[in-house]
Short mmCIF file of C-alpha atoms in Angstrom, two decimals:
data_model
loop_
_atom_site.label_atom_id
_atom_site.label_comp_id
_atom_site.label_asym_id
_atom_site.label_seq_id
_atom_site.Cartn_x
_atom_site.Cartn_y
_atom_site.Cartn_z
CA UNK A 15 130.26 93.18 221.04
CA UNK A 16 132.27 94.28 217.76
CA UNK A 17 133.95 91.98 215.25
CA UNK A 18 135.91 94.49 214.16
CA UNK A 19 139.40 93.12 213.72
CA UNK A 20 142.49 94.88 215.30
CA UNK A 21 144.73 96.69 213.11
CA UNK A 22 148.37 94.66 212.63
CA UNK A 23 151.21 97.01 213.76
CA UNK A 24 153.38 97.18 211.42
CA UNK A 25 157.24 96.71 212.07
CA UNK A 26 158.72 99.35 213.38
CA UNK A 27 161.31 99.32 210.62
CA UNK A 28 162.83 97.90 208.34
CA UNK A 29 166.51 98.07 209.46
CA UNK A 30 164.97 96.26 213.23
CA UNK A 31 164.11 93.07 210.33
CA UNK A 32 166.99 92.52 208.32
CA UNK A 33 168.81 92.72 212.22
CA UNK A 34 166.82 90.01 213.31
CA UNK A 35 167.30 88.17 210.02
CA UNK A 36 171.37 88.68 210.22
CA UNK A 37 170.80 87.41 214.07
CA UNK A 38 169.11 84.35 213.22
CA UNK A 39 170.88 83.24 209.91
CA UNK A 40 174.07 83.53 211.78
CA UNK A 41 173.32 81.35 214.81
CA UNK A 42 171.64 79.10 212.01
CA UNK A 43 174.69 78.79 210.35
CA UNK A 44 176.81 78.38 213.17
CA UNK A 45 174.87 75.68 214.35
CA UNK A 46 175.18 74.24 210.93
CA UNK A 47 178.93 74.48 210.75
CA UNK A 48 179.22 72.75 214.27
CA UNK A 49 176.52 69.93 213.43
CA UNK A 50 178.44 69.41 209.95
CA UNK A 51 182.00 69.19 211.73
CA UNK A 52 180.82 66.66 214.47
CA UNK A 53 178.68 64.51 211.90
CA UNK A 54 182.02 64.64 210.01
CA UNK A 55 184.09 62.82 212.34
CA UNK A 56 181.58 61.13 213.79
CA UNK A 57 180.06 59.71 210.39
CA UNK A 58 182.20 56.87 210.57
CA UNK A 59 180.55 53.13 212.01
CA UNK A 60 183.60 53.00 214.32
CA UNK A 61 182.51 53.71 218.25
CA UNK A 62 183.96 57.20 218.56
CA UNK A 63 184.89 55.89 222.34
CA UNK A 64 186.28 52.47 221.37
CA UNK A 65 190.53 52.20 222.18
CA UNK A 66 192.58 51.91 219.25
CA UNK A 67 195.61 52.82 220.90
CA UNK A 68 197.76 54.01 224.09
CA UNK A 69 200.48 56.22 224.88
CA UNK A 70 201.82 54.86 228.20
CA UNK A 71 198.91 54.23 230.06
CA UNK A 72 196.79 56.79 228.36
CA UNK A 73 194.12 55.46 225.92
CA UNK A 74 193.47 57.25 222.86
CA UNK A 75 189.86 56.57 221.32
CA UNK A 76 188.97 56.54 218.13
CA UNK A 77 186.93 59.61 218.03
CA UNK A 78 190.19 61.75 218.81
CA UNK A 79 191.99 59.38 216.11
CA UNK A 80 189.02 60.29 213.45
CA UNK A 81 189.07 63.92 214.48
CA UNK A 82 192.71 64.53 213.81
CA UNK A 83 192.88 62.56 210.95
CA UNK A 84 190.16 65.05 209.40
CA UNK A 85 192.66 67.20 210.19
CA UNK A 86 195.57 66.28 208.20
CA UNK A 87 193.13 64.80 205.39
CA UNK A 88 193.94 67.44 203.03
CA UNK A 89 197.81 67.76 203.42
CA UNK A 90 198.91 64.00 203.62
CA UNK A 91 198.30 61.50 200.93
CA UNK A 92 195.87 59.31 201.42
CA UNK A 93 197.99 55.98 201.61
CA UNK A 94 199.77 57.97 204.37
CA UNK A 95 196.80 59.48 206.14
CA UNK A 96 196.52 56.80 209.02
CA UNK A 97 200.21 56.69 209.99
CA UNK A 98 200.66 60.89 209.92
CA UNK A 99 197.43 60.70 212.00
CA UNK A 100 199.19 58.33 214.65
CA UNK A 101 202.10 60.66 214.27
CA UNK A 102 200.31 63.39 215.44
CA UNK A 103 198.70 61.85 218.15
CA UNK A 104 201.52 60.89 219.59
CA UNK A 105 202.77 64.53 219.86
CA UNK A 106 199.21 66.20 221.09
CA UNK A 107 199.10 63.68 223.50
CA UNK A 108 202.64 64.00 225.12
CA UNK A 109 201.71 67.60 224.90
CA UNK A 110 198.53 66.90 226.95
CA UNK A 111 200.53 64.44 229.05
CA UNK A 112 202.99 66.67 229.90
CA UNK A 113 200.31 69.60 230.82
CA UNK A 114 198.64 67.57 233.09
CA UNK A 115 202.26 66.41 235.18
CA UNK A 116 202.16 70.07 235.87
CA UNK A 117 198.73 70.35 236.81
CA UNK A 118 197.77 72.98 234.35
CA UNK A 119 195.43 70.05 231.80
CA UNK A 120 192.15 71.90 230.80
CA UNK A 121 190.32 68.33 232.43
CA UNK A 122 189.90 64.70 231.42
CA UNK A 123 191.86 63.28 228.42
CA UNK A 124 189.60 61.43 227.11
CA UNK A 125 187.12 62.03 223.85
CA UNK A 126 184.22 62.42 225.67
CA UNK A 127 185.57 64.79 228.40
CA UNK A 128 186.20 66.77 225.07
CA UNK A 129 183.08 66.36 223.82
CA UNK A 130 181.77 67.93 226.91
CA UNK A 131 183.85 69.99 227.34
CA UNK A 132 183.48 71.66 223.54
CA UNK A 133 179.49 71.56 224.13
CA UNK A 134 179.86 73.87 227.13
CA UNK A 135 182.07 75.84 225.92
CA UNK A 136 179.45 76.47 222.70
CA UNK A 137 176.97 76.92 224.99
CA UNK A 138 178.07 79.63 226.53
CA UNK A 139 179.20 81.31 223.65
CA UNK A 140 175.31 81.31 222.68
CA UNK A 141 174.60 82.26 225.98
CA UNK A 142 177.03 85.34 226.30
CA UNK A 143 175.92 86.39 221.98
CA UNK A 144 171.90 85.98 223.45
CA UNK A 145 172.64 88.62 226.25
CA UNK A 146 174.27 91.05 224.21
CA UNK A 147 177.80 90.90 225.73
CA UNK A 148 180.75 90.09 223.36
CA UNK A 149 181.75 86.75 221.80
CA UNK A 150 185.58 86.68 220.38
CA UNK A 151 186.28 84.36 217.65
CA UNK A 152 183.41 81.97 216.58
CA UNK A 153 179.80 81.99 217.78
CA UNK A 154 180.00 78.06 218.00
CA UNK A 155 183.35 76.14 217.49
CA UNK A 156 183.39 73.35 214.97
CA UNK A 157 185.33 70.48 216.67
CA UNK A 158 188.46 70.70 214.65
CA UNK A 159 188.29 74.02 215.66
CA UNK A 160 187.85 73.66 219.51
CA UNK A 161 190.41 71.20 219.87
CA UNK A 162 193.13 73.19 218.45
CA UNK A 163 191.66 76.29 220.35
CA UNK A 164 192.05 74.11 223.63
CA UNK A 165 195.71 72.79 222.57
CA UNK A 166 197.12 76.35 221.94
CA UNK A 167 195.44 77.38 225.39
CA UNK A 168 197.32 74.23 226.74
CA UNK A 169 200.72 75.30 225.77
CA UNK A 170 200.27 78.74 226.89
CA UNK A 171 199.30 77.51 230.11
CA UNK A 172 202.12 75.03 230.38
CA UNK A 173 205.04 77.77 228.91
CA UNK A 174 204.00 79.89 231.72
CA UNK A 175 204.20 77.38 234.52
CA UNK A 176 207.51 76.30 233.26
CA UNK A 177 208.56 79.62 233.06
CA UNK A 178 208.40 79.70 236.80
CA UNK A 179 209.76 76.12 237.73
CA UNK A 180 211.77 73.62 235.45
CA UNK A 181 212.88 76.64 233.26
CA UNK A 182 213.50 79.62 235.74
CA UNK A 183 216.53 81.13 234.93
CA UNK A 184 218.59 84.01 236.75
CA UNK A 185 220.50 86.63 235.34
CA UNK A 186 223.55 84.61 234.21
CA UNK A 187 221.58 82.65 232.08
CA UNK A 188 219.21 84.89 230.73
CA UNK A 189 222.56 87.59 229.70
CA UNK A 190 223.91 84.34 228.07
CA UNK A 191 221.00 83.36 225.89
CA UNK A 192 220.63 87.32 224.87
CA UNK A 193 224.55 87.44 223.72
CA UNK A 194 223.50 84.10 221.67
CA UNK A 195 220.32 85.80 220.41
CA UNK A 196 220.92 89.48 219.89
CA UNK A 197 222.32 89.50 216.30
CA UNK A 198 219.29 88.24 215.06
CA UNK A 199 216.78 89.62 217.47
CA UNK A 200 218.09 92.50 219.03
CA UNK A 201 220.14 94.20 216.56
CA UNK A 202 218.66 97.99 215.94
CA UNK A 203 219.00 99.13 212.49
CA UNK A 204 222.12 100.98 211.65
CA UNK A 205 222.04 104.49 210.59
CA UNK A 206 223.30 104.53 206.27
CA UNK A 207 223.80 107.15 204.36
CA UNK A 208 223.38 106.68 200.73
CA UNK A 209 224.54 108.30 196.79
CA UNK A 210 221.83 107.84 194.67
CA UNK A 211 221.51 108.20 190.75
CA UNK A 212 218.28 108.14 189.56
CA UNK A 213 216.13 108.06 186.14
CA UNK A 214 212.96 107.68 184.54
CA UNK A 215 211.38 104.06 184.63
CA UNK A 216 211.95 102.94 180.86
CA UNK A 217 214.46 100.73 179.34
CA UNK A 218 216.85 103.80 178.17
CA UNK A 219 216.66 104.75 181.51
CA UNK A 220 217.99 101.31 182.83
CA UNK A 221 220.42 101.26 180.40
CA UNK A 222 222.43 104.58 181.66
CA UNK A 223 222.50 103.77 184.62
CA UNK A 224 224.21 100.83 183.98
CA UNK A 225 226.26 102.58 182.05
CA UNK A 226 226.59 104.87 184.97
CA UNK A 227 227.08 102.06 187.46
CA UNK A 228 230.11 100.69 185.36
CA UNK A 229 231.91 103.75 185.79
CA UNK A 230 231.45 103.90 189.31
CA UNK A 231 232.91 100.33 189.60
CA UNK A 232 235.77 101.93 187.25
CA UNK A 233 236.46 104.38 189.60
CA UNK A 234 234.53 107.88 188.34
CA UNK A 235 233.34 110.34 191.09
CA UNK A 236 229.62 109.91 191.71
CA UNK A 237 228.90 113.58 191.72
CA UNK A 238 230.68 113.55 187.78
CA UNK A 239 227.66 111.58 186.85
CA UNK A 240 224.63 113.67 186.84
CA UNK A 241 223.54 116.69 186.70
CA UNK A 242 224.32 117.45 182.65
CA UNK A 243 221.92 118.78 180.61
CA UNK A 244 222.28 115.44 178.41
CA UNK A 245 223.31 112.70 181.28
CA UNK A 246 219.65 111.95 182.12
CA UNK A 247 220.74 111.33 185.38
CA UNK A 248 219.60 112.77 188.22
CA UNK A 249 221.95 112.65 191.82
CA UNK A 250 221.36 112.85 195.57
CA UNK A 251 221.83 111.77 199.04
CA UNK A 252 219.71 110.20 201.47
CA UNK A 253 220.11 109.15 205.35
CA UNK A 254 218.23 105.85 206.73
CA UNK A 255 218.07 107.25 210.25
CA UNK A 256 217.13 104.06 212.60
CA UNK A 257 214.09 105.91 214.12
CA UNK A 258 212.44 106.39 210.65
CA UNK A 259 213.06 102.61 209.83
CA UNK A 260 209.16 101.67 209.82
CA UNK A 261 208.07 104.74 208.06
CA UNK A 262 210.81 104.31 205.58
CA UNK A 263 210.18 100.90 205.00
CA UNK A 264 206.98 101.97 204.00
CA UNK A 265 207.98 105.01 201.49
CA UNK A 266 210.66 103.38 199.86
CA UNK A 267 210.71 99.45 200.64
CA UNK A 268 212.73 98.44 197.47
CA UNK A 269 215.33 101.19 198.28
CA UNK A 270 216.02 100.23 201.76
CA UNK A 271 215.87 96.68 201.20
CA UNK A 272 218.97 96.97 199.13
CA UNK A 273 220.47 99.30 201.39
CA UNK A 274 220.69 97.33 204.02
CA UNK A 275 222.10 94.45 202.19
CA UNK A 276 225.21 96.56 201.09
CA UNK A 277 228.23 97.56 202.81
CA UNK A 278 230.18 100.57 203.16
CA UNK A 279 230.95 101.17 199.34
CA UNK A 280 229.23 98.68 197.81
CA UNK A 281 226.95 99.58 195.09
CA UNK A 282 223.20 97.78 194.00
CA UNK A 283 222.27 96.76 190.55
CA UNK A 284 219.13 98.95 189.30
CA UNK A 285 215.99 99.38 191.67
CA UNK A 286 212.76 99.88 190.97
CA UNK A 287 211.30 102.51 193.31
CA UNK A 288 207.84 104.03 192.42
CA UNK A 289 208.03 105.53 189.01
CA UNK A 290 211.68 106.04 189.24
CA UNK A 291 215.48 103.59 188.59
CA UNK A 292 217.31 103.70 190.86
CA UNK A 293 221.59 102.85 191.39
CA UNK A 294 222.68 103.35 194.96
CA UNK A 295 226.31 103.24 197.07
CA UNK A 296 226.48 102.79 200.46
CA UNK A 297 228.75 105.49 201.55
CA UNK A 298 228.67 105.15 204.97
CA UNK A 299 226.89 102.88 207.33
CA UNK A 300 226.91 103.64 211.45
CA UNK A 301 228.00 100.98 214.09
CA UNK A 302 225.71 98.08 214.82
CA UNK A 303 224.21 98.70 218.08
CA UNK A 304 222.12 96.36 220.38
CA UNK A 305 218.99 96.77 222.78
CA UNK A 306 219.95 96.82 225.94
CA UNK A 307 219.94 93.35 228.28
CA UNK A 308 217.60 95.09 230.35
CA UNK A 309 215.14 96.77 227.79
CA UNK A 310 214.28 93.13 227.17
CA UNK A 311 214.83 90.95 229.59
CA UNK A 312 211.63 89.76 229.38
CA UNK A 313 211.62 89.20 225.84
CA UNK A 314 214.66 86.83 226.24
CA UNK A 315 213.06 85.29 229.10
CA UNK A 316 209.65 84.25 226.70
CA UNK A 317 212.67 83.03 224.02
CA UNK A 318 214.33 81.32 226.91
CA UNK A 319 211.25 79.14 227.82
CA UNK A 320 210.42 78.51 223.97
CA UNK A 321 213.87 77.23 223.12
CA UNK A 322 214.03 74.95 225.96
CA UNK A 323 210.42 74.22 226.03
CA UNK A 324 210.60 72.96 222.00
CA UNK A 325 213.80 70.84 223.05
CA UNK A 326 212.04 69.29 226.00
CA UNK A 327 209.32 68.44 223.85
CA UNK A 328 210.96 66.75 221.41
CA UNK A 329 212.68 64.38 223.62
CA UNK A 330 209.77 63.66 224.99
CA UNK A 331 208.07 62.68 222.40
CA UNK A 332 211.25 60.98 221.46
CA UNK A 333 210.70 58.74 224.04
CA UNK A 334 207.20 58.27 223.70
CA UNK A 335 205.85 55.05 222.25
CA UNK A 336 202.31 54.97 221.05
CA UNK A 337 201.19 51.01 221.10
CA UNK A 338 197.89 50.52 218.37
CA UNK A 339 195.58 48.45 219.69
CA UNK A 340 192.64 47.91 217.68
CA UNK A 341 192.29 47.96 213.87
CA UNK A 342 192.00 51.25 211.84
CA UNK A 343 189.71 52.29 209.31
CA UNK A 344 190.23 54.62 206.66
CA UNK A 345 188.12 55.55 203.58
CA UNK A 346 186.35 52.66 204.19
CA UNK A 347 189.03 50.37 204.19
CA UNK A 348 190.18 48.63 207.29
CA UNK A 349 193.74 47.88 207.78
CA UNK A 350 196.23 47.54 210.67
CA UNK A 351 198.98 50.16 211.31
CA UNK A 352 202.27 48.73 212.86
#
């Protein structure tokens, strides 16, 4: 019988390692991030499912408190934290409330349905990555992350089922809300036609065309201006057509940001524009025109159902109260919040 010892295969590359090494470190850090977030919240010697307060008949716990007061930490002073946090509560949870009326919740209210609920969901994330198939967004959520993931889902859900029964709306309304919405949303960009004097970037450049912009206002032609051997100046004109509005935008954003603030005749103050000054005089701008009701009627309808969902929300939570029913803590300091 031989001792000889088998000869190790070596790796078949070494591309195939550092893969396996990217593979690992990143569910090794995801991990991480999740076990840091939850330790986080959960850090505190408060039980995470102890009441500390109710909307209506809806307890909140304080592990939902903790969570969304991690939240806010690091835009509300501190000797604000706990009363922001309660502030915010009160709106999720109407939110949540409110979802659940119309039967489109995502489950159980409580902070341990969300616990489960966020453990699933970053198990089968892991799952999904471990069989090859694509993962959007995060391998593993942290829980800050997962519960705003789970509200936006919430109002999505909720939009579209109002969208379809408190606010359905018919023709009448929806041509009523576009005539109150098209100036700022539906407006197409006019067609302008512009004189423009031009010269090189430097201050004696700026100064002749102010020079040249005072005589405009004085009444001199604008074709008078340029074009001599000594002016400096150089003339022309250009069209903003609206179908070249995004590609003009791009090419000359300085340009057509000023033209669009001017009206027929009125003249800018210098401009900036690449490596060139510019003066420019809105000679002639073409009739406002609007997109058609029916080219987006189903943009106004999505407006429709935001307007009147944000208003509906706010008198909800208007007439919400949120009753605290067990002592806070915050940095270590335990205090009650009226």
């Amino acid at each position: 019988m031989s001792n000889k010892r088998k000869p190790v295969q070596k790796p078949r590359g070494k591309k195939n390692r550092v893969a396996r090494i990217i593979i690992v470190s990143a569910f090794v850090l995801a991990a991480g991030a999740a076990a840091a977030g939850f330790a986080h919240y959960n850090s505190s010697s408060a039980e995470p499912y102890a009441v500390v307060a109710s909307i209506g008949n809806e307890p909140v716990q304080y592990g939902e408190f903790a969570l969304i007061r991690d939240m806010l930490r690091s835009t509300v002073k501190p000797e604000e934290l706990d009363a922001k946090t309660l502030e915010r509560v009160k709106e999720l949870k109407t939110e949540q409330l409110w979802a659940r009326e119309k039967g489109v919740g995502s489950g159980g209210l409580g902070f341990g349905d969300f616990e489960k609920r966020w453990e699933q969901e970053n198990a089968r994330r892991k799952a999904a990555s471990g069989r090859g198939e694509p993962v959007y967004g995060p391998l593993a959520y942290d829980p800050a992350g997962f519960y705003r993931y789970e509200q936006s889902n919430l109002q999505l859900r909720l939009k579209e089922a109002l969208a379809g029964q408190d606010f359905a709306a018919g023709d009448a309304e929806l041509r009523a809300a576009y005539e109150r919405m098209k100036d700022e949303r539906f407006m197409r960009p006019s067609k302008i036609r512009l004189e423009l004097l031009s010269a090189e970037n430097s201050e004696k450049g700026a100064a002749k065309l102010n020079e040249a912009a005072a005589r405009l206002k004085a009444g001199e032609a604008f074709e008078s201006l340029a074009g001599h051997a000594d002016s400096g100046l150089e003339a022309e004109v250009r069209w903003f057509e609206p179908e070249q509005r995004k590609a003009d935008a791009e090419k000359y954003p300085a340009l057509l940001q000023a033209a669009e603030g001017l009206q027929t005749g009125g003249l800018s103050g210098v401009i900036g524009e690449s490596d060139r000054l510019y003066v420019i005089r809105c000679a002639e701008r073409g009739k406002a025109e609007y997109e058609p009701f029916e080219d987006v009627k189903e943009r106004v309808r999505i407006l429709f159902t935001e307007e009147r969902y944000a208003v509906e929300l706010a008198s909800r939570i208007s007439g919400t109260e949120i009753i605290v029913t067990k002592q806070l803590s915050q940095e270590g300091k335990t205090r009650a919040i009226k």
